[in-house]
CSV table of C-alpha atoms and ligand atoms in Angstrom, one decimal:
chain,number,residue,atom,x,y,z
A,29,MET,CA,173.3,74.4,10.2
A,30,SER,CA,172.3,76.5,13.2
A,31,GLU,CA,168.7,77.6,13.7
A,32,ILE,CA,169.6,80.4,16.1
A,33,THR,CA,168.3,83.9,16.0
A,34,LEU,CA,170.5,86.4,17.9
A,35,GLY,CA,169.1,89.7,19.2
A,36,ILE,CA,171.6,92.5,19.3
A,37,ILE,CA,171.0,95.8,21.2
A,38,GLY,CA,172.6,98.7,19.5
A,39,GLY,CA,172.9,99.3,15.8
A,40,GLY,CA,176.3,101.1,15.3
A,41,GLN,CA,179.3,99.8,13.5
A,42,LEU,CA,180.0,97.1,16.1
A,43,GLY,CA,176.4,95.8,15.6
A,44,SER,CA,177.0,95.8,11.9
A,45,MET,CA,180.2,93.8,12.2
A,46,LEU,CA,178.5,91.3,14.7
A,47,ALA,CA,175.6,90.8,12.2
A,48,ILE,CA,178.1,90.2,9.3
A,49,ALA,CA,179.9,87.6,11.5
A,50,ALA,CA,176.6,86.0,12.5
A,51,LYS,CA,175.5,85.6,8.9
A,52,LYS,CA,178.7,83.7,8.0
A,53,LEU,CA,177.7,81.3,10.8
A,54,ASN,CA,174.1,81.0,9.6
A,55,VAL,CA,172.9,82.8,12.8
A,56,LYS,CA,170.1,85.1,12.1
A,57,THR,CA,170.1,88.6,13.7
A,58,VAL,CA,167.5,91.0,14.9
A,59,ILE,CA,168.9,94.5,15.9
A,60,PHE,CA,167.2,96.8,18.4
A,61,CYS,CA,168.3,100.4,18.4
A,62,ASP,CA,167.0,103.8,19.4
A,63,ASP,CA,168.4,105.4,16.2
A,64,ILE,CA,166.1,105.0,13.2
A,65,ASP,CA,169.1,105.5,10.9
A,66,ALA,CA,171.2,102.9,12.7
A,67,PRO,CA,173.8,101.6,10.1
A,68,ALA,CA,173.5,98.0,11.3
A,69,GLN,CA,170.0,97.7,9.8
A,70,ASN,CA,171.9,97.2,6.4
A,71,PHE,CA,173.4,93.9,7.7
A,72,CYS,CA,170.8,92.2,10.0
A,73,ASN,CA,167.8,90.1,9.1
A,74,GLN,CA,165.3,92.2,11.1
A,75,PHE,CA,165.5,95.7,12.6
A,76,VAL,CA,163.4,97.1,15.4
A,77,THR,CA,163.6,100.7,16.5
A,78,GLY,CA,162.5,102.2,19.8
A,79,SER,CA,163.9,103.8,22.9
A,80,TYR,CA,165.6,101.5,25.4
A,81,ASP,CA,162.7,101.8,27.9
A,82,ASN,CA,159.9,101.3,25.4
A,83,ASN,CA,158.4,98.0,26.7
A,84,GLU,CA,156.2,97.4,23.7
A,85,LYS,CA,159.1,97.6,21.3
A,86,ILE,CA,161.4,95.6,23.5
A,87,LEU,CA,158.7,92.9,23.6
A,88,GLU,CA,158.5,93.0,19.8
A,89,PHE,CA,162.2,92.5,19.7
A,90,ILE,CA,162.6,89.7,22.2
A,91,ASN,CA,159.7,87.7,20.7
A,92,GLN,CA,161.8,87.3,17.5
A,93,VAL,CA,165.0,86.1,19.1
A,94,ASP,CA,166.5,83.1,21.0
A,95,LEU,CA,169.0,85.1,23.0
A,96,VAL,CA,170.2,88.7,23.4
A,97,THR,CA,173.6,90.4,23.3
A,98,TYR,CA,174.7,94.0,23.0
A,99,GLU,CA,177.2,96.1,21.2
A,100,PHE,CA,177.6,98.9,23.7
A,101,GLU,CA,177.5,99.0,27.5
A,102,ASN,CA,175.4,102.1,28.3
A,103,ILE,CA,172.1,100.3,28.3
A,104,PRO,CA,169.9,100.7,31.4
A,105,TYR,CA,170.5,97.7,33.7
A,106,GLU,CA,166.8,97.5,34.3
A,107,THR,CA,166.2,96.9,30.6
A,108,LEU,CA,168.8,94.1,30.4
A,109,ASN,CA,167.5,92.5,33.6
A,110,GLU,CA,163.9,92.6,32.4
A,111,ILE,CA,164.8,91.1,29.0
A,112,ASN,CA,166.8,88.4,30.8
A,113,LYS,CA,163.6,87.1,32.5
A,114,PHE,CA,162.3,86.1,29.0
A,115,LYS,CA,165.4,85.4,26.9
A,116,PRO,CA,169.0,84.8,28.1
A,117,VAL,CA,171.2,88.0,27.9
A,118,LEU,CA,174.9,87.4,27.4
A,119,PRO,CA,177.1,88.8,28.8
A,120,LYS,CA,175.0,88.7,32.0
A,121,PRO,CA,173.3,92.0,32.9
A,122,SER,CA,175.1,92.0,36.3
A,123,VAL,CA,178.5,92.2,34.5
A,124,ASN,CA,177.2,95.1,32.5
A,125,ARG,CA,176.0,96.9,35.6
A,126,LEU,CA,179.4,96.5,37.3
A,127,ILE,CA,181.4,97.7,34.3
A,128,GLN,CA,179.3,100.7,33.3
A,129,HIS,CA,180.1,102.3,36.6
A,130,ARG,CA,183.7,103.5,36.6
A,131,LEU,CA,184.0,103.4,40.4
A,132,ALA,CA,182.5,99.9,40.8
A,133,GLU,CA,184.7,98.7,37.8
A,134,LYS,CA,187.9,100.0,39.4
A,135,ASP,CA,187.1,98.6,42.8
A,136,PHE,CA,186.5,95.2,41.2
A,137,VAL,CA,189.8,95.3,39.4
A,138,ASN,CA,191.7,96.3,42.5
A,139,LYS,CA,190.2,93.5,44.5
A,140,LEU,CA,191.9,91.1,42.1
A,141,ASN,CA,195.2,92.7,42.9
A,142,ILE,CA,195.4,94.2,39.5
A,143,ARG,CA,196.9,97.7,39.3
A,144,THR,CA,194.7,100.6,38.1
A,145,THR,CA,195.4,104.4,38.1
A,146,ARG,CA,194.9,105.9,41.6
A,147,TYR,CA,191.3,107.2,41.8
A,148,VAL,CA,188.8,108.6,44.3
A,149,SER,CA,185.1,109.2,44.2
A,150,ILE,CA,184.0,112.8,43.9
A,151,GLU,CA,180.4,113.8,44.8
A,152,LYS,CA,180.8,117.6,45.3
A,153,LYS,CA,183.2,120.3,44.2
A,154,SER,CA,184.8,120.7,47.7
A,155,ASP,CA,185.7,117.0,47.7
A,156,ILE,CA,188.6,117.9,45.4
A,157,ASP,CA,190.1,120.5,47.7
A,158,ALA,CA,192.0,118.1,49.9
A,159,LEU,CA,193.2,115.9,47.0
A,160,GLU,CA,196.3,117.6,45.7
A,161,ASP,CA,197.8,114.2,45.6
A,162,PHE,CA,195.6,113.1,42.7
A,163,LEU,CA,196.6,116.1,40.6
A,164,PRO,CA,197.2,116.6,37.8
A,165,GLY,CA,194.3,114.3,37.2
A,166,ILE,CA,191.3,113.6,35.0
A,167,LEU,CA,187.8,114.0,36.3
A,168,LYS,CA,185.4,111.5,34.7
A,169,THR,CA,181.7,110.9,35.0
A,170,THR,CA,181.2,107.6,36.7
A,171,THR,CA,178.7,106.5,34.0
A,172,LEU,CA,177.9,107.1,30.3
A,173,GLY,CA,181.3,108.3,29.2
A,174,TYR,CA,182.9,107.2,25.9
A,175,ASP,CA,185.5,108.6,23.5
A,176,GLY,CA,186.6,111.0,26.2
A,177,LYS,CA,183.1,112.4,26.6
A,178,GLY,CA,182.4,113.5,30.2
A,179,GLN,CA,186.1,113.9,31.0
A,180,TYR,CA,187.9,117.0,32.3
A,181,PRO,CA,191.7,117.3,32.8
A,182,ILE,CA,192.3,119.1,36.1
A,183,LYS,CA,195.8,120.6,36.9
A,184,SER,CA,194.8,122.4,40.0
A,185,GLY,CA,191.8,123.1,42.2
A,186,ASN,CA,191.4,126.5,40.4
A,187,ASP,CA,190.6,124.7,37.1
A,188,LEU,CA,187.3,123.6,38.6
A,189,ASN,CA,186.1,127.2,38.8
A,190,SER,CA,186.5,127.8,35.1
A,191,LEU,CA,184.9,124.5,34.1
A,192,ASN,CA,181.2,124.4,34.4
A,193,ILE,CA,180.8,120.9,35.9
A,194,ASP,CA,177.4,119.5,36.7
A,195,PHE,CA,177.9,118.0,40.2
A,196,SER,CA,174.5,116.4,40.2
A,197,LYS,CA,176.3,113.5,38.5
A,198,GLY,CA,178.8,111.3,40.2
A,199,TYR,CA,182.5,111.5,39.2
A,200,ILE,CA,185.8,109.9,39.8
A,201,LEU,CA,189.1,111.8,39.9
A,202,GLU,CA,192.0,109.8,38.4
A,203,LYS,CA,195.6,110.6,38.8
A,204,PHE,CA,197.1,111.4,35.4
A,205,VAL,CA,199.5,108.7,34.2
A,206,LYS,CA,202.5,109.7,32.2
A,207,LEU,CA,201.9,107.4,29.3
A,208,LYS,CA,204.5,105.6,27.3
A,209,LYS,CA,201.9,103.5,25.5
A,210,GLU,CA,198.4,102.1,25.5
A,211,ILE,CA,197.5,98.5,24.7
A,212,SER,CA,194.4,96.4,24.7
A,213,ILE,CA,193.7,92.7,25.1
A,214,ILE,CA,190.7,91.1,23.4
A,215,ILE,CA,189.6,87.9,24.9
A,216,THR,CA,186.6,85.6,24.2
A,217,ARG,CA,185.6,83.4,27.0
A,218,PHE,CA,183.4,80.4,26.1
A,219,SER,CA,183.0,78.7,29.5
A,220,ASN,CA,185.2,77.8,32.5
A,221,ASN,CA,188.8,78.2,31.6
A,222,LYS,CA,187.9,78.0,27.9
A,223,TYR,CA,189.2,81.1,26.0
A,224,GLU,CA,190.5,82.5,22.8
A,225,ILE,CA,192.8,85.4,23.5
A,226,TYR,CA,194.3,87.7,20.9
A,227,GLU,CA,197.9,89.1,21.3
A,228,PRO,CA,198.2,92.6,22.8
A,229,ILE,CA,197.2,95.4,20.4
A,230,GLU,CA,199.0,98.7,20.6
A,231,ASN,CA,196.7,101.8,20.4
A,232,THR,CA,197.2,105.4,19.8
A,233,HIS,CA,194.6,108.0,20.9
A,234,GLU,CA,194.2,111.5,19.7
A,235,ASP,CA,192.0,113.8,21.8
A,236,GLN,CA,191.0,110.7,23.9
A,237,ILE,CA,189.6,109.0,20.8
A,238,LEU,CA,191.2,105.9,19.3
A,239,LYS,CA,193.0,106.7,16.1
A,240,TYR,CA,195.4,103.8,15.3
A,241,SER,CA,195.8,100.2,16.4
A,242,LYS,CA,198.5,97.7,15.4
A,243,ILE,CA,199.9,94.2,16.0
A,244,PRO,CA,202.4,93.3,17.1
A,245,ALA,CA,202.5,95.8,20.0
A,246,GLU,CA,206.0,97.0,20.7
A,247,ILE,CA,206.2,95.9,24.4
A,248,ASN,CA,208.4,93.7,26.5
A,249,GLU,CA,207.7,90.1,27.3
A,250,LYS,CA,206.7,90.8,30.9
A,251,ILE,CA,204.0,93.2,29.8
A,252,PHE,CA,202.9,90.9,27.0
A,253,ASN,CA,202.3,88.1,29.5
A,254,GLN,CA,201.0,90.2,32.4
A,255,SER,CA,198.3,91.9,30.2
A,256,LYS,CA,197.1,88.5,28.9
A,257,ASP,CA,197.1,87.0,32.5
A,258,TRP,CA,195.1,90.0,33.9
A,259,ALA,CA,192.6,89.9,31.0
A,260,MET,CA,192.1,86.1,31.7
A,261,LEU,CA,191.7,86.7,35.4
A,262,ILE,CA,189.1,89.4,34.8
A,263,ALA,CA,187.1,87.4,32.3
A,264,GLU,CA,187.2,84.3,34.6
A,265,GLU,CA,186.2,86.3,37.7
A,266,LEU,CA,183.2,87.8,35.9
A,267,LYS,CA,182.2,84.3,34.6
A,268,TYR,CA,182.0,86.2,31.3
A,269,VAL,CA,180.6,84.7,28.1
A,270,GLY,CA,181.5,86.5,24.9
A,271,THR,CA,184.2,88.9,23.8
A,272,LEU,CA,185.6,91.4,26.2
A,273,CYS,CA,188.3,94.1,25.9
A,274,VAL,CA,190.6,95.3,28.6
A,275,GLU,CA,192.3,98.6,27.9
A,276,PHE,CA,195.7,99.2,29.6
A,277,PHE,CA,198.1,102.0,30.2
A,278,ILE,CA,201.9,101.5,30.3
A,279,ASP,CA,203.8,104.3,32.1
A,280,ARG,CA,207.3,105.5,31.5
A,281,ASN,CA,208.7,103.0,34.0
A,282,ASP,CA,207.0,100.1,32.2
A,283,ASN,CA,204.3,99.6,34.8
A,284,LEU,CA,201.1,98.2,33.5
A,285,TYR,CA,197.7,99.5,34.7
A,286,VAL,CA,194.2,98.5,33.7
A,287,ASN,CA,192.5,101.6,32.4
A,288,GLU,CA,189.0,100.2,31.7
A,289,ILE,CA,187.1,97.1,30.6
A,290,ALA,CA,184.6,97.1,27.7
A,291,PRO,CA,182.1,94.2,28.1
A,292,ARG,CA,181.7,93.9,24.3
A,293,VAL,CA,183.6,93.8,21.0
A,294,HIS,CA,186.0,96.7,20.7
A,295,ASN,CA,187.3,99.2,18.2
A,296,SER,CA,190.9,98.2,18.7
A,297,GLY,CA,189.9,94.7,17.6
A,298,HIS,CA,188.7,95.6,14.1
A,299,LEU,CA,192.0,94.4,12.7
A,300,THR,CA,191.1,90.8,13.9
A,301,ILE,CA,188.7,90.6,11.0
A,302,ASN,CA,191.6,90.5,8.5
A,303,ALA,CA,194.6,89.4,10.6
A,304,PHE,CA,193.2,86.2,12.2
A,305,ASN,CA,191.3,83.1,11.1
A,306,VAL,CA,188.4,84.0,13.5
A,307,SER,CA,187.6,87.7,14.3
A,308,GLN,CA,186.5,89.1,17.7
A,309,PHE,CA,183.0,89.4,16.2
A,310,GLU,CA,182.8,85.8,15.1
A,311,ASN,CA,184.2,84.7,18.4
A,312,HIS,CA,181.6,86.7,20.3
A,313,VAL,CA,178.8,85.1,18.2
A,314,ARG,CA,180.3,81.7,18.7
A,315,ALA,CA,180.6,82.1,22.4
A,316,VAL,CA,177.1,83.5,23.2
A,317,CYS,CA,175.4,81.1,20.8
A,318,GLY,CA,177.2,78.1,22.2
A,319,LEU,CA,178.9,77.3,18.8
A,320,GLU,CA,182.2,75.5,18.3
A,321,GLN,CA,185.4,77.1,19.6
A,322,ILE,CA,188.0,77.2,17.0
A,323,PRO,CA,191.7,77.7,17.9
A,324,LEU,CA,192.9,81.1,16.9
A,325,LYS,CA,195.6,81.5,14.2
A,326,LYS,CA,197.2,84.7,13.3
A,327,LEU,CA,197.4,85.3,9.6
A,328,SER,CA,199.3,88.5,9.4
A,329,ASN,CA,200.6,91.6,11.2
A,330,ALA,CA,198.3,94.5,10.8
A,331,LYS,CA,197.5,98.1,11.4
A,332,MET,CA,194.2,99.9,11.6
A,333,MET,CA,193.3,103.5,11.2
A,334,ASN,CA,190.0,105.0,12.3
A,335,LEU,CA,188.4,107.4,9.8
A,336,LEU,CA,186.9,110.3,11.8
A,337,GLY,CA,184.5,112.9,10.5
A,338,ASP,CA,185.1,114.0,6.9
A,339,GLN,CA,188.3,111.8,6.6
A,340,ILE,CA,185.9,109.2,5.2
A,341,THR,CA,185.2,111.2,2.1
A,342,HIS,CA,188.7,110.7,0.6
A,343,TYR,CA,188.3,106.9,1.0
A,344,ARG,CA,184.8,106.8,-0.3
A,345,ASN,CA,186.1,108.4,-3.5
A,346,MET,CA,189.0,105.9,-3.9
A,347,GLN,CA,188.5,103.8,-7.0
A,348,LYS,CA,190.8,101.0,-5.9
A,349,PHE,CA,192.6,99.7,-2.8
A,350,ASN,CA,195.8,97.6,-2.6
A,351,ASP,CA,195.3,93.8,-2.0
A,352,ASN,CA,196.5,94.2,1.6
A,353,GLU,CA,194.1,97.1,2.4
A,354,PHE,CA,190.6,96.7,3.7
A,355,PHE,CA,188.3,99.7,3.9
A,356,PHE,CA,185.1,99.6,5.9
A,357,ASP,CA,182.5,102.3,5.5
A,358,TYR,CA,180.0,102.3,8.5
A,359,LEU,CA,177.3,103.8,6.2
A,360,LYS,CA,176.4,106.5,8.8
A,361,LYS,CA,174.0,109.0,7.4
A,362,ASP,CA,175.6,112.2,8.7
A,363,ILE,CA,179.3,113.1,8.8
A,364,LYS,CA,180.0,114.7,12.1
A,365,GLU,CA,183.3,116.0,13.4
A,366,LYS,CA,185.2,113.3,15.3
A,367,ARG,CA,182.5,110.7,14.6
A,368,LYS,CA,183.8,107.3,13.8
A,369,MET,CA,182.8,107.0,10.1
A,370,GLY,CA,184.9,104.0,9.0
A,371,HIS,CA,188.3,102.4,9.2
A,372,ILE,CA,191.0,101.0,7.1
A,373,THR,CA,193.0,97.9,8.0
A,374,THR,CA,196.3,97.2,6.3
A,375,LEU,CA,198.0,93.8,6.5
A,376,VAL,CA,201.8,94.3,6.9
B,422,ADP,P1,186.6,106.4,27.4
B,422,ADP,O1,185.5,105.6,28.2
B,422,ADP,O2,186.2,107.7,26.8
B,422,ADP,O3,187.3,105.5,26.5
B,422,ADP,P2,189.0,106.3,29.0
B,422,ADP,O4,189.1,106.3,30.5
B,422,ADP,O5,189.5,105.1,28.3
B,422,ADP,O6,187.6,106.8,28.6
B,422,ADP,O7,189.9,107.5,28.5
B,422,ADP,C1,190.1,107.8,27.1
B,422,ADP,C2,191.6,108.1,26.9
B,422,ADP,O8,192.0,109.2,27.6
B,422,ADP,C3,192.5,107.0,27.3
B,422,ADP,O9,192.6,106.0,26.3
B,422,ADP,C4,193.9,107.8,27.5
B,422,ADP,O10,194.5,108.0,26.3
B,422,ADP,C5,193.4,109.1,28.1
B,422,ADP,N1,193.3,108.9,29.6
B,422,ADP,C6,192.3,108.6,30.4
B,422,ADP,N2,192.5,108.5,31.7
B,422,ADP,C7,193.9,108.8,31.8
B,422,ADP,C8,194.8,108.9,32.9
B,422,ADP,N3,194.4,108.7,34.2
B,422,ADP,N4,196.1,109.2,32.6
B,422,ADP,C9,196.5,109.4,31.3
B,422,ADP,N5,195.7,109.3,30.3
B,422,ADP,C10,194.4,109.1,30.5
B,423,MG,MG1,188.6,103.9,26.8
């Protein structure tokens, strides 16, 4: 039996699912989160709340754990780096710093000869004037974006005048890809050339927020193999330890592009809980805690639907689900429009 206590920064649904997976492996969990109502406190052994730059609270947190991981990437690099001086942080803080910056992330991917959308750094409004080539495009903040937040579709230079964009922040402008489909690869890297990799997952977004995921993805063999190869190359190059997600675009000519990397477990991988012998969450805990690597076995095809905002209410009131349906309520205190409140996975 393991005697490990794992610290997790972030107490949302991903933190909950990591804590549930850890419990199964007899790994204790302490969650640190700046939200006093964080849902993951229902599933961990200890919960510490404080802001991510509160040294006293961080100390209280790290004194209780053997190592630290995180469920979301927007944690100040300084915080992770400071913690790493006392207890190991996995994935490494430097990986997080690279990926939380869209420009650095895309430069890194391109250096590996992996295709991304065309992009350019934007520091001031007039930078866009000479960039007709990148339009129509999407202007994205270089840091702190998620679920489409901090993103502005731009058809022409004129659009900028009507949008009130705060140029004190850095941006990138990305050429708009005519999407045929989006897929993701979830991979857990244990150590040099030791991986567990899930098959490509097909994702459907609505208003830039993930709505549906399913396996198998309806893609050709070339894309199936290329997406897995690129995810492995990225994980290896980062010397990554833990679960990582690579999001891809497929355009109408069946070209594959890396959209972005998430240095953590991912929403599109929720179906791995029910469709595989080992979930992305369990694999993450196994990898960061140095536990045994178990060969992945697929148990079933599956589809997952996110329940956003008040869509959760109907499911909360359901008396009974079919045997192939698995409903997860994230136990968030307030229902907010477009907020991820739960999901339902159906084995098919
Ligand atoms: P987030 O960090 O919010 O997930 P993404 O860059 O993944 O940001 O964008 C969210 C979604 O918006 C994507 O999954 C895709 O559906 C759409 N999108 C983003 N960038 C582009 C692009 N360059 N071309 C076409 N669609 C895009
Ligand atoms: Mg994304």
